[in-house]
mmCIF file of C-alpha atoms and ligand atoms in Angstrom:
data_model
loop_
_atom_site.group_PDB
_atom_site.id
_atom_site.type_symbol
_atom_site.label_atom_id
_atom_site.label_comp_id
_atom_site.label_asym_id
_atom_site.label_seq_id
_atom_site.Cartn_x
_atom_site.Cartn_y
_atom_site.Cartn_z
ATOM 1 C CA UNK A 325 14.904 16.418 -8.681
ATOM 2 C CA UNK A 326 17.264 13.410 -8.517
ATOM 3 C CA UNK A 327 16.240 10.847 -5.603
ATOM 4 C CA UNK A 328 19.743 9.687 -4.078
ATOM 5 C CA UNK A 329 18.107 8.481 -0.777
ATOM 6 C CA UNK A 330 14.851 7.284 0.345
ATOM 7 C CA UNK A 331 12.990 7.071 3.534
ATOM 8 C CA UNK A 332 9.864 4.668 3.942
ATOM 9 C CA UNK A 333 7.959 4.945 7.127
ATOM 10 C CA UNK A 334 6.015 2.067 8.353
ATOM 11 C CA UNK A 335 7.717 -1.417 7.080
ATOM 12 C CA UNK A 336 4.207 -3.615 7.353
ATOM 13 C CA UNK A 337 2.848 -5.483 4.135
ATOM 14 C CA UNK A 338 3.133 -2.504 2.149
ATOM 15 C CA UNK A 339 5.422 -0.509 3.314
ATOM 16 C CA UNK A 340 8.159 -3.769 3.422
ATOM 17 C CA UNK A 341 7.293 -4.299 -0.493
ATOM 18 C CA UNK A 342 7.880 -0.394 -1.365
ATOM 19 C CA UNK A 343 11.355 -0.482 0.575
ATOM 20 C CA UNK A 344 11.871 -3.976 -1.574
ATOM 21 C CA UNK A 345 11.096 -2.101 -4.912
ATOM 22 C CA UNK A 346 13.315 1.019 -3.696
ATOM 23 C CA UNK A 347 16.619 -1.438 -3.009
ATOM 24 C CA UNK A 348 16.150 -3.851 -5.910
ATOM 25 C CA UNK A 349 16.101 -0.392 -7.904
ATOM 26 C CA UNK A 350 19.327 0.394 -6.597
ATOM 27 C CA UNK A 351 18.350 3.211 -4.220
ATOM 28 C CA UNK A 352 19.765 3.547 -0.744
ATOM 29 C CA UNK A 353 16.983 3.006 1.670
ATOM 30 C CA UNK A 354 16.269 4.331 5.444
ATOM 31 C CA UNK A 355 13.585 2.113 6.698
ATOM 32 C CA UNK A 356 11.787 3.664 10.436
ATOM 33 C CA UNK A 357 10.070 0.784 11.942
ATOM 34 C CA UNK A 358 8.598 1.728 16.246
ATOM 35 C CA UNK A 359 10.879 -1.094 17.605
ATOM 36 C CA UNK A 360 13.683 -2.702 15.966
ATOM 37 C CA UNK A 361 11.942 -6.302 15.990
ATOM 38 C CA UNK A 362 9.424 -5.086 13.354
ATOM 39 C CA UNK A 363 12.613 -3.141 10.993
ATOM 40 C CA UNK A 364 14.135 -6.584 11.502
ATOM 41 C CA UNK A 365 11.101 -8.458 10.663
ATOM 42 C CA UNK A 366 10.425 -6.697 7.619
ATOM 43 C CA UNK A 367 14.188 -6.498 6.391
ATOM 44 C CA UNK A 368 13.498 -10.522 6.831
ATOM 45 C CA UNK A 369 10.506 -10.566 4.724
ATOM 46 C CA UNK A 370 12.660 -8.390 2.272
ATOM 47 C CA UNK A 371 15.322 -10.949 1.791
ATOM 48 C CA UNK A 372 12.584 -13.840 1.742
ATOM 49 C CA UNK A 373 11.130 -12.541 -1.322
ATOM 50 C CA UNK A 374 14.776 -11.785 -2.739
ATOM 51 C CA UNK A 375 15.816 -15.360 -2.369
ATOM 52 C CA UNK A 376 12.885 -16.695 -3.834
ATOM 53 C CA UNK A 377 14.431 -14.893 -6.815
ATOM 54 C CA UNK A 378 17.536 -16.470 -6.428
ATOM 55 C CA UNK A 379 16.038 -19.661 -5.651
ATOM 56 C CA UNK A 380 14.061 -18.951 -9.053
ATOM 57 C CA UNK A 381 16.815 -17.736 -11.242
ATOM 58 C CA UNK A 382 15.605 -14.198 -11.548
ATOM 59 C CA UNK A 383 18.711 -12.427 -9.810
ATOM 60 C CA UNK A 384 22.212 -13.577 -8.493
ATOM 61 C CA UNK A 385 22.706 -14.225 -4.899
ATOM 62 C CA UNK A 386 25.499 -10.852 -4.853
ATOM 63 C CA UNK A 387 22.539 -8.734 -6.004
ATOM 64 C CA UNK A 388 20.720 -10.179 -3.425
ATOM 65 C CA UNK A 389 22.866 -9.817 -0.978
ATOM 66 C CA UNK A 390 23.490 -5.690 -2.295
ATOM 67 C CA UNK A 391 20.031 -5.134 -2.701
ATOM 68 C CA UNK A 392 19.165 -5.680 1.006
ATOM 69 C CA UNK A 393 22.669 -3.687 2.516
ATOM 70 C CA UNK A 394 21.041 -1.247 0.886
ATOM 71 C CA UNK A 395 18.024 -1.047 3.726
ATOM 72 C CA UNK A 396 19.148 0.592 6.932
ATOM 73 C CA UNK A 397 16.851 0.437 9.630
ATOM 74 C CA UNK A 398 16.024 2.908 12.687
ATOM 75 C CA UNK A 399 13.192 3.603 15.255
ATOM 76 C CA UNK A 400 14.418 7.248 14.746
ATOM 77 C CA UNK A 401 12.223 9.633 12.309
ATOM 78 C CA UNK A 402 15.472 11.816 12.368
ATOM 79 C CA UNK A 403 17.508 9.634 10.763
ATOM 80 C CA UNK A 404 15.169 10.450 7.695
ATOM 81 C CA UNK A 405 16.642 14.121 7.952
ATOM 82 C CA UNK A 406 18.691 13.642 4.585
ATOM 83 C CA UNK A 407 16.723 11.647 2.797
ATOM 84 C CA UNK A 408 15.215 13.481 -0.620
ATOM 85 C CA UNK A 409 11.723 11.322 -0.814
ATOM 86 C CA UNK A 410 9.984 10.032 2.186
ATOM 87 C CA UNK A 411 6.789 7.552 1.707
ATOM 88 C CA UNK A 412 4.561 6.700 4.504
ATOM 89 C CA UNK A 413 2.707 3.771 4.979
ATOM 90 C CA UNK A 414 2.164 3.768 8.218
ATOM 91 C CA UNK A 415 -1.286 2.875 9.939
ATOM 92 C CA UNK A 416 -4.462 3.569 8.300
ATOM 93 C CA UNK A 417 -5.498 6.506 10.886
ATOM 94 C CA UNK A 418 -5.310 10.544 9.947
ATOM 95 C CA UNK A 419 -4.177 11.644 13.356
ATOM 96 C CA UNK A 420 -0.808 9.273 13.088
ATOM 97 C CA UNK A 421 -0.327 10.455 9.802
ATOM 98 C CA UNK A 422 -0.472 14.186 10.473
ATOM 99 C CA UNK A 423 1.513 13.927 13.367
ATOM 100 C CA UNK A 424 4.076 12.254 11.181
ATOM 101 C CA UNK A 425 3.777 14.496 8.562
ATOM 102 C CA UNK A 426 4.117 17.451 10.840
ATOM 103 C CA UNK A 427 7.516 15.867 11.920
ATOM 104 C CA UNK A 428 8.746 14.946 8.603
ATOM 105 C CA UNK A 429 8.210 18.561 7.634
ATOM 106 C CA UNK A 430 10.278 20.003 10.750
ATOM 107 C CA UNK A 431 13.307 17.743 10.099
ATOM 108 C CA UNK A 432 13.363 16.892 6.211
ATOM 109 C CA UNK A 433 15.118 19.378 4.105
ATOM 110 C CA UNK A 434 13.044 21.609 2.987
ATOM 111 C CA UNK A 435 13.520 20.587 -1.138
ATOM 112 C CA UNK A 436 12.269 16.915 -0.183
ATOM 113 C CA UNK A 437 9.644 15.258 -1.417
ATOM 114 C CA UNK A 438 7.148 14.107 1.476
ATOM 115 C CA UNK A 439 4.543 11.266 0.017
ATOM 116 C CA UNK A 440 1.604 9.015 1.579
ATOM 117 C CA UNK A 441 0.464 5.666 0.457
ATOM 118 C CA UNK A 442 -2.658 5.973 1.707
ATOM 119 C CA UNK A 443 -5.938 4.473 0.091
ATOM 120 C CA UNK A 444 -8.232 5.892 2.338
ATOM 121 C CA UNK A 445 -7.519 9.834 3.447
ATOM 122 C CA UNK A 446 -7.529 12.899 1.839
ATOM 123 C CA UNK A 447 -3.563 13.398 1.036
ATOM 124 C CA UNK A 448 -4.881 17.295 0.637
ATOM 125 C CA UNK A 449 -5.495 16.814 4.643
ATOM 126 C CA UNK A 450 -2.531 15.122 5.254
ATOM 127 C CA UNK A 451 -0.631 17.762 3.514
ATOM 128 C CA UNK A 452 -2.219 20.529 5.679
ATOM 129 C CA UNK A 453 -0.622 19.093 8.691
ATOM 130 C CA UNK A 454 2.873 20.278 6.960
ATOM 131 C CA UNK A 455 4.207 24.025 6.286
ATOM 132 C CA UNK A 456 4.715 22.876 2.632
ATOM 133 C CA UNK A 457 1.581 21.369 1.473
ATOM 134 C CA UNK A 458 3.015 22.038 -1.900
ATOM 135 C CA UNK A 459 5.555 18.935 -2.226
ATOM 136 C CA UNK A 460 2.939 16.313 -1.055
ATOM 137 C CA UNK A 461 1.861 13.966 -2.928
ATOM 138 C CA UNK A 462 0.075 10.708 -2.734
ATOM 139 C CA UNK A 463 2.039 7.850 -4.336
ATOM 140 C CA UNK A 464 -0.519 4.754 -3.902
ATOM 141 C CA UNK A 465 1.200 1.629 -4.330
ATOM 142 C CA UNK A 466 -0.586 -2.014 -4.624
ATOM 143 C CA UNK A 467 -0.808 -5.116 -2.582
ATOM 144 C CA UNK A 468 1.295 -6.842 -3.170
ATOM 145 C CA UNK A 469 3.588 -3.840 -3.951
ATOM 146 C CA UNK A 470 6.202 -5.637 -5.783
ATOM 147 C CA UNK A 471 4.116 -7.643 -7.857
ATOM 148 C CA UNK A 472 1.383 -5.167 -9.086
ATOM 149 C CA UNK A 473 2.666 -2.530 -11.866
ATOM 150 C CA UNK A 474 0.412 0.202 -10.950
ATOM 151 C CA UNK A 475 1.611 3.451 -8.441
ATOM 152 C CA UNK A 476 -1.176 6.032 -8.509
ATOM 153 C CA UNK A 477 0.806 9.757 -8.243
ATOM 154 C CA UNK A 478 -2.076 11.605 -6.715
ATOM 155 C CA UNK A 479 -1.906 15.688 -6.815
ATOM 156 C CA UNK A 480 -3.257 17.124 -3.432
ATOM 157 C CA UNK A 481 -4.973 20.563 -4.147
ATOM 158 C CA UNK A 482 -1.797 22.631 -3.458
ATOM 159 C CA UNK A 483 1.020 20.041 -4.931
ATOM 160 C CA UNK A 484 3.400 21.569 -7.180
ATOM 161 C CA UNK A 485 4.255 20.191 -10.482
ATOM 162 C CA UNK A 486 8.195 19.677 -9.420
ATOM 163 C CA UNK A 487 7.527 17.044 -6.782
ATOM 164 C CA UNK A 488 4.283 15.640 -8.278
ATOM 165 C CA UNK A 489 6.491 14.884 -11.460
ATOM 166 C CA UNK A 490 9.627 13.652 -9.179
ATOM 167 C CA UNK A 491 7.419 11.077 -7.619
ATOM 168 C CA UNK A 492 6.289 10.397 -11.064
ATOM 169 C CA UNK A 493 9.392 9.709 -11.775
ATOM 170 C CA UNK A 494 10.597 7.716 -9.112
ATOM 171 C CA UNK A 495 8.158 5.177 -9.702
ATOM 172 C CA UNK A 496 9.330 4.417 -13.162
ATOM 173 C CA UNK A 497 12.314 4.238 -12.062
ATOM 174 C CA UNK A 498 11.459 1.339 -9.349
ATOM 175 C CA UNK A 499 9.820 -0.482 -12.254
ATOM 176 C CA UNK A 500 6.108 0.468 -11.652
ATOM 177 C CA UNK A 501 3.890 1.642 -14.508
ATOM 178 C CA UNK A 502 2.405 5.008 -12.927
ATOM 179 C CA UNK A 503 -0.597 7.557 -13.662
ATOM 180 C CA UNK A 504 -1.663 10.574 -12.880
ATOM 181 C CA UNK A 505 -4.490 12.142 -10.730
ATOM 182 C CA UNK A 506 -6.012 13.491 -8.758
ATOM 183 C CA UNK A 507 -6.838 13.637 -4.905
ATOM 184 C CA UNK A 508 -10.790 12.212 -4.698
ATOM 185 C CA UNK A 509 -11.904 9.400 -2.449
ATOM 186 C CA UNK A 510 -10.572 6.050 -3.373
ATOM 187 C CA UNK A 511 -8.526 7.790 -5.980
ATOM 188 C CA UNK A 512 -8.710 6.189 -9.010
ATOM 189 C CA UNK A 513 -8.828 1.999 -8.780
ATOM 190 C CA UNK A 514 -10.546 2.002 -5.230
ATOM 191 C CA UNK A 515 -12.829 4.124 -6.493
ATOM 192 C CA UNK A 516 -13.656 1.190 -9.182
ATOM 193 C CA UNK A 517 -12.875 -1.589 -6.789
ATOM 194 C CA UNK A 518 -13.946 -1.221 -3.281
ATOM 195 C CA UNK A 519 -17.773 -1.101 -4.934
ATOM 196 C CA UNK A 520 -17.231 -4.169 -7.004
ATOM 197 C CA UNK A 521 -15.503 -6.162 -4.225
ATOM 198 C CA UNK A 522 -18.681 -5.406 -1.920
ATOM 199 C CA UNK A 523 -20.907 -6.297 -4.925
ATOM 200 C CA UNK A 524 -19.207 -9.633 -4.546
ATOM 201 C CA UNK A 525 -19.738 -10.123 -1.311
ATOM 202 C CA UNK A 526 -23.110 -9.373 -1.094
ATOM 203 C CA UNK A 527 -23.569 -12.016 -4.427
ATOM 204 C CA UNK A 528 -22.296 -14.726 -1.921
ATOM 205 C CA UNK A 529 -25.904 -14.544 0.387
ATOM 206 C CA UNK A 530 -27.999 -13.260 -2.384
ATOM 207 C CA UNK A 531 -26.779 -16.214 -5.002
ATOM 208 C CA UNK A 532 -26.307 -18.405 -1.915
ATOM 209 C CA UNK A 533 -22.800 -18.920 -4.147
ATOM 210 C CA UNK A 534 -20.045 -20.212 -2.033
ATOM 211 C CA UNK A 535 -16.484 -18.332 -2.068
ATOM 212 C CA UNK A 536 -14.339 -20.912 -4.264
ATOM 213 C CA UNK A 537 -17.416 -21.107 -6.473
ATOM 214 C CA UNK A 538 -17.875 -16.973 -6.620
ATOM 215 C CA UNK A 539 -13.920 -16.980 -7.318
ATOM 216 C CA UNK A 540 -14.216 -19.456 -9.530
ATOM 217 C CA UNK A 541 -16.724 -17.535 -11.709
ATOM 218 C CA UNK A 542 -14.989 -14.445 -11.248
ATOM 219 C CA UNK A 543 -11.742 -15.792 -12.419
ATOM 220 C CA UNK A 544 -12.801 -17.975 -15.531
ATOM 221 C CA UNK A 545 -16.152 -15.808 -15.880
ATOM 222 C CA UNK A 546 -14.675 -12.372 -16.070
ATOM 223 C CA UNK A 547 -10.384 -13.021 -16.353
ATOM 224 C CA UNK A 548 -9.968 -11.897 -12.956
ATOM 225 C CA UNK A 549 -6.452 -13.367 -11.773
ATOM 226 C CA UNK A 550 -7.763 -14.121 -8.384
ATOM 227 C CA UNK A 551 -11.038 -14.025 -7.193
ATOM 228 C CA UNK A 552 -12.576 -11.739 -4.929
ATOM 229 C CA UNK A 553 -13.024 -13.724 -1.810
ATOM 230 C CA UNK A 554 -9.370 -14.622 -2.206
ATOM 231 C CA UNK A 555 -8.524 -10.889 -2.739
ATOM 232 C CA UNK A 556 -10.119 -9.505 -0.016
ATOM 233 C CA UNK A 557 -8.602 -12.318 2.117
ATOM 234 C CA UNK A 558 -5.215 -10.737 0.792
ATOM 235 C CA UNK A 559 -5.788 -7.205 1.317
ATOM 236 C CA UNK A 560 -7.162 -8.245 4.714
ATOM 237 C CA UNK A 561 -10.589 -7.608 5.821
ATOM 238 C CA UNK A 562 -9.829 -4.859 7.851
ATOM 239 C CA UNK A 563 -7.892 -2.963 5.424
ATOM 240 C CA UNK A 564 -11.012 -3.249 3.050
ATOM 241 C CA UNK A 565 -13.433 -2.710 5.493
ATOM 242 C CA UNK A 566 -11.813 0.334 6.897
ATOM 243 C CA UNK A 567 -10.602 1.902 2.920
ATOM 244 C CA UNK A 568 -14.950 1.323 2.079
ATOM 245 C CA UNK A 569 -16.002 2.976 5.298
ATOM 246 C CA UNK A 570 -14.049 6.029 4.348
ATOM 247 C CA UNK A 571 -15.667 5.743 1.378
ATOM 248 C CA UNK A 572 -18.744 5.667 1.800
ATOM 249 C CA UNK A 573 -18.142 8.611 4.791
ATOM 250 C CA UNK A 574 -17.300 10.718 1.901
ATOM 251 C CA UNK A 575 -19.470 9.778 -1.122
ATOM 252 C CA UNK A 576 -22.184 8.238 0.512
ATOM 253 C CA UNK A 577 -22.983 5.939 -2.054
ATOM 254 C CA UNK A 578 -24.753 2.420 -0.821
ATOM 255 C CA UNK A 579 -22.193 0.735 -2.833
ATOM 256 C CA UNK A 580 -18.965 2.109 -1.089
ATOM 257 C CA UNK A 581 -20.664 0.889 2.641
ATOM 258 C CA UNK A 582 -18.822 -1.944 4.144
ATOM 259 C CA UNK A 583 -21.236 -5.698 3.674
ATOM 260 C CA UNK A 584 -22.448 -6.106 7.359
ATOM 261 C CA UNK A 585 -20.920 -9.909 6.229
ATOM 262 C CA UNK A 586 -17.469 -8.653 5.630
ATOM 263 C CA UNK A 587 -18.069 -5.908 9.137
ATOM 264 C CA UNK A 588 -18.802 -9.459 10.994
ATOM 265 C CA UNK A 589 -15.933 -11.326 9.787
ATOM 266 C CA UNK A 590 -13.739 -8.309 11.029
ATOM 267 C CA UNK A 591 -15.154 -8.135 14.360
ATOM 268 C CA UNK A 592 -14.991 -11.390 15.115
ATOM 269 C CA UNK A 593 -11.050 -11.474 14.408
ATOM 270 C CA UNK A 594 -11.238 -13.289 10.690
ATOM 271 C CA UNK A 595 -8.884 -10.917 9.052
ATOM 272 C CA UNK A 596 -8.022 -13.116 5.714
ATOM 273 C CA UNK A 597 -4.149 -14.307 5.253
ATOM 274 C CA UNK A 598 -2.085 -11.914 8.120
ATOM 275 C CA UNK A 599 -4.658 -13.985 10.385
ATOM 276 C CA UNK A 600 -4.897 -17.304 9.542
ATOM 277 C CA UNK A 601 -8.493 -17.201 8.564
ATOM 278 C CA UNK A 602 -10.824 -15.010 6.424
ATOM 279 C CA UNK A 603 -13.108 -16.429 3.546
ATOM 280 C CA UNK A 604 -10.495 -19.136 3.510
ATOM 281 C CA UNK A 605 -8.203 -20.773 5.799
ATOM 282 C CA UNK A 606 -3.953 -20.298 5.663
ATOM 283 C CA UNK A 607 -0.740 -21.685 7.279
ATOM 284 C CA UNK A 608 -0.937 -23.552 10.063
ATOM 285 C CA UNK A 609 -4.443 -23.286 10.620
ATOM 286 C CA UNK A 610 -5.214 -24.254 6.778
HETATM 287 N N1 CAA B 217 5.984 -9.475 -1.785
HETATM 288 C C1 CAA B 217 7.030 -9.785 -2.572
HETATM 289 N N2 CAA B 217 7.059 -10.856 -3.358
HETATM 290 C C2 CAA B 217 5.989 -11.671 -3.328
HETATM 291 C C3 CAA B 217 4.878 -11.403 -2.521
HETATM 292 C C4 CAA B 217 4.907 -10.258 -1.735
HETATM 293 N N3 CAA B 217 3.893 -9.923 -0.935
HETATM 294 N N4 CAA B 217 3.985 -12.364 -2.694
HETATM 295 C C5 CAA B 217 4.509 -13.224 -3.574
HETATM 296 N N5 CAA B 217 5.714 -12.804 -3.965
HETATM 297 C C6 CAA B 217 6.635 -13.406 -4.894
HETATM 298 C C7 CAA B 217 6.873 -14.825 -4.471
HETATM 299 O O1 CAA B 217 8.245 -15.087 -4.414
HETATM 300 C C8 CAA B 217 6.187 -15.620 -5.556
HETATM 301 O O2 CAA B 217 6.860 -16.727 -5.979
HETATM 302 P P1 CAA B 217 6.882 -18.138 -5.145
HETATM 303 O O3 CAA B 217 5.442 -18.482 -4.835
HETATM 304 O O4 CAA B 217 7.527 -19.043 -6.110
HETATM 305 O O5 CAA B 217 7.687 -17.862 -3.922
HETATM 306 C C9 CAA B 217 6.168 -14.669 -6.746
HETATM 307 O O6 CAA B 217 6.052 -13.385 -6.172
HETATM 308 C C10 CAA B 217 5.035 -14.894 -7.691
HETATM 309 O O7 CAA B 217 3.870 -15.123 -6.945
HETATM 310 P P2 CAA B 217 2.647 -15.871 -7.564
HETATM 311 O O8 CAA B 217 3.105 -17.075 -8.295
HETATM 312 O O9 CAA B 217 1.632 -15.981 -6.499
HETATM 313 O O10 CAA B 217 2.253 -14.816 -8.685
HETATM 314 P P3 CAA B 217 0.987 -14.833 -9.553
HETATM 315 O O11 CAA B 217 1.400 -14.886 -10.957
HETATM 316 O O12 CAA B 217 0.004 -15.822 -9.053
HETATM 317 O O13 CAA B 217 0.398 -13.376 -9.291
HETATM 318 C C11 CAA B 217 -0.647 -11.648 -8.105
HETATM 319 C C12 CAA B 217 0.124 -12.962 -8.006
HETATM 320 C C13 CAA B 217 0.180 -10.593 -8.830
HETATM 321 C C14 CAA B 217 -0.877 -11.195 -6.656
HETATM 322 C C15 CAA B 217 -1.956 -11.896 -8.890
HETATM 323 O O14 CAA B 217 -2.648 -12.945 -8.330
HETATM 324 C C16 CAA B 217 -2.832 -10.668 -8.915
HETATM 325 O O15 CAA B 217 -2.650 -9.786 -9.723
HETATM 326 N N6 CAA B 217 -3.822 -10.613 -8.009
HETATM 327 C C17 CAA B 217 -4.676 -9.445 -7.849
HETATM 328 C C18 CAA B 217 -4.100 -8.574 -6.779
HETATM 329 C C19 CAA B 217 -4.842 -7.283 -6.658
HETATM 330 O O16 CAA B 217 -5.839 -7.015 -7.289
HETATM 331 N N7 CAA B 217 -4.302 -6.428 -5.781
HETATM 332 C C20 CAA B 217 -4.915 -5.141 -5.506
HETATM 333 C C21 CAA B 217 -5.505 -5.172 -4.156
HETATM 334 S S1 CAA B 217 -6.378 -3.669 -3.824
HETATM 335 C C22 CAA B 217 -5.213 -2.677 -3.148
HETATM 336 O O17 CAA B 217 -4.114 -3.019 -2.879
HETATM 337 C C23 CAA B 217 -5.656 -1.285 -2.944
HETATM 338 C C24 CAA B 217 -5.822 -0.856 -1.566
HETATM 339 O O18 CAA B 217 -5.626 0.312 -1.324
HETATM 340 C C25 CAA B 217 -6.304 -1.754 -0.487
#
C-alpha cells in the first residue's frame, strides 16, 4: 500500500522527531497535538533541527522551508480521517492508547494502517481495543528519532502481512534501517538495554564509580557513543523507569526492576535533560 498521507499523534520528543523524518521524506504530514501551543511548539522544534541543517550545510533553506509546510497541525483526531498510516506516540499509559486506538479505528478508513510507538505495552493489547487488530503494528522508533537508524516493525499476534510489510516499508522510505519482530516485552533492543542500563546504575553504588567516570568507561571501555548516565538522562528517567517497570511486570526478571536509585531520582522530580537535572545538570540550571 502506497503511504500518500500520514498522521502522527502525540508531537512530544518522539513523536516531533517521527513527524520530522515523515516531512524531510517528502510525505504530507497531519500532526494532532491536545492544544495548539504544544502542535506549535513541536512544529518549532521541527524547524529548529531543520535549520541547524541549513545552518550546517546539509539541506537548502527552500527544502527547509517545504519540508515543514508539509506539517499541518490540529487538536482534532478527525482530521486524521484520510490519512493512510497513523503512528501514535502519545503518553506512555494503555488506557489513553486504547481509547485512541478505538477512535482511530471508527474514523480512519478502513484500508489504513494504524501503528504505536510504544516501548512499553503489548501492541497485541493495543490492537484489541480496535475492530481490525489485523493492520496494527508496532513501529518503535529511537530517541532521538531522527538521529538513530533503527525502527523496530513489531507484528502483534493478529497483524497481517500487508500492513506489517507497508510499515516496513515506510520506514525505509523515511531513511531508517528497520527489522522485523515480534510483539514480546521490550521488543527487541529494550529487551537488551533496559537490563544493561540498570546494571549500570547499580555499578555506580556498588563500584562507588561516579557518573562521568562510569560514562567514561563505558564509552572508551566498551565503544558506547554516550554513556549510560548520560543516556538515561536523555531518554529521561521517567521514561526508563516506567519502560523497566513494565518489564519487569511481565518477565519478572531482577534485572528488568527499576534501581530504587534511578525510582528516587524520579520521585524527587530529577528527570535528566526535559528537566534540567538528572545524573547531570542542563541549560540554565547547568
Ligand atoms: N532531534 C533532531 N535533531 C537533533 C536532535 C533531536 N532530538 N538532537 C540533536 N539533533 C541534531 C542537532 O542539530 C545536532 O547538531 P548540532 O549540535 O550542531 O545542532 C545533530 O543532530 C548532531 O548531534 P550530535 O552532534 O549530538 O550527534 P552525535 O554524533 O553526538 O550523535 C547520538 C548523537 C546519535 C544521539 C549519539 O550520541 C548516540 O547514538 N547516542 C545513543 C542514543 C541511544 O542509545 N538512544 C536509544 C535510547 S533507548 C530508546 O530510545 C528506547 C526507548 O524505548 C526508551
Amino acid at each position: 500500500m502506497e503511504i500518500r498521507k500520514i498522521g502522527v499523534v502525540g508531537l512530544g520528543a518522539m513523536g516531533a522527531g517521527i513527524a520530522q523524518l515523515c516531512v524531510e521524506a517528502g510525505v504530507e504530514t497531519v500532526g494532532r497535538e491536545v492544544t495548539a501551543e504544544l502542535g506549535e511548539r513541536a512544529r518549532d522544534r521541527i524547524a529548529h533541527f531543520l535549520t541547524r541543517k541549513v545552518e550546517k550545510g546539509q539541506l537548502g533553506e527552500p527544502e527547509r522551508d517545504t519540508a515543514v509546510g508539509r506539517l499541518s497541525l490540529t487538536t482534532d483526531v478527525g482530521d486524521l480521517a484520510d490519512c493512510d498510516l497513523v503512528i501514535e506516540a502519545i503518553v506512555e499509559e494503555l488506557g489513553p492508547k486504547q481509547e485512541l486506538f478505538a477512535e482511530l479505528d471508527r474514523l480512519t478508513r478502513p484500508d489504513a494502517v494504524l501503528a504505536t510507538n510504544t516501548s512499553a505495552f503489548s501492541v497485541t493489547e493495543i490492537a484489541s481495543a480496535t475492530t481490525r487488530p489485523e493492520r496494527v503494528v508496532g513501529m518503535h522508533f529511537f530517541n532521538p528519532a531522527p538521529l538513530m537508524p533503527l525502527v523496530e516493525i513489531v507484528r502483534a499476534e493478529l497483524t497481517a502481512d500487508e500492513p506489517f510489510e507497508t510499515a516496513y516499508a515506510f520506514g525505509e522510505r523515511i531513511g531508517k534501517t528497520p527489522i522485523r519482530c515480534h510483539d514480546t516485552p521490550g521488543f527487541v533492543v529494550n529487551r537488551v538495554l533496559i537490563p544493561l542500563l540498570n546494571d549500570c546504575v547499580r555499578v555506580l553504588d556498588e563500584a562507588r564509580v561516579t557518573p562521568e567516570d562510569l560514562d567514561t568507561g563505558l564509552k572508551n571501555g566498551a565503544g558506547w557513543p554516550m554513556g549510560p548516565c548520560t543516556l538515561v538522562d536523555l531518554v529521561g528517567i521517567d521514561v526508563h523507569v516506567h519502560a523497566s517497570d513494565a518489564l519487569y511486570e511481565k518477565t519478572r526478571e531482577p534485572r528488568m526492576a527499576p534501581p530504587p536509585r534511578l525510582v528516587a531520582m524520579r520521585n524527587a522530580g530529577l528527570l535528566g535533560r526535559k528537566s534540567g537535572r538528572g545524573f547531570y545538570r542542563y541549560g540554565a540550571e547547568g
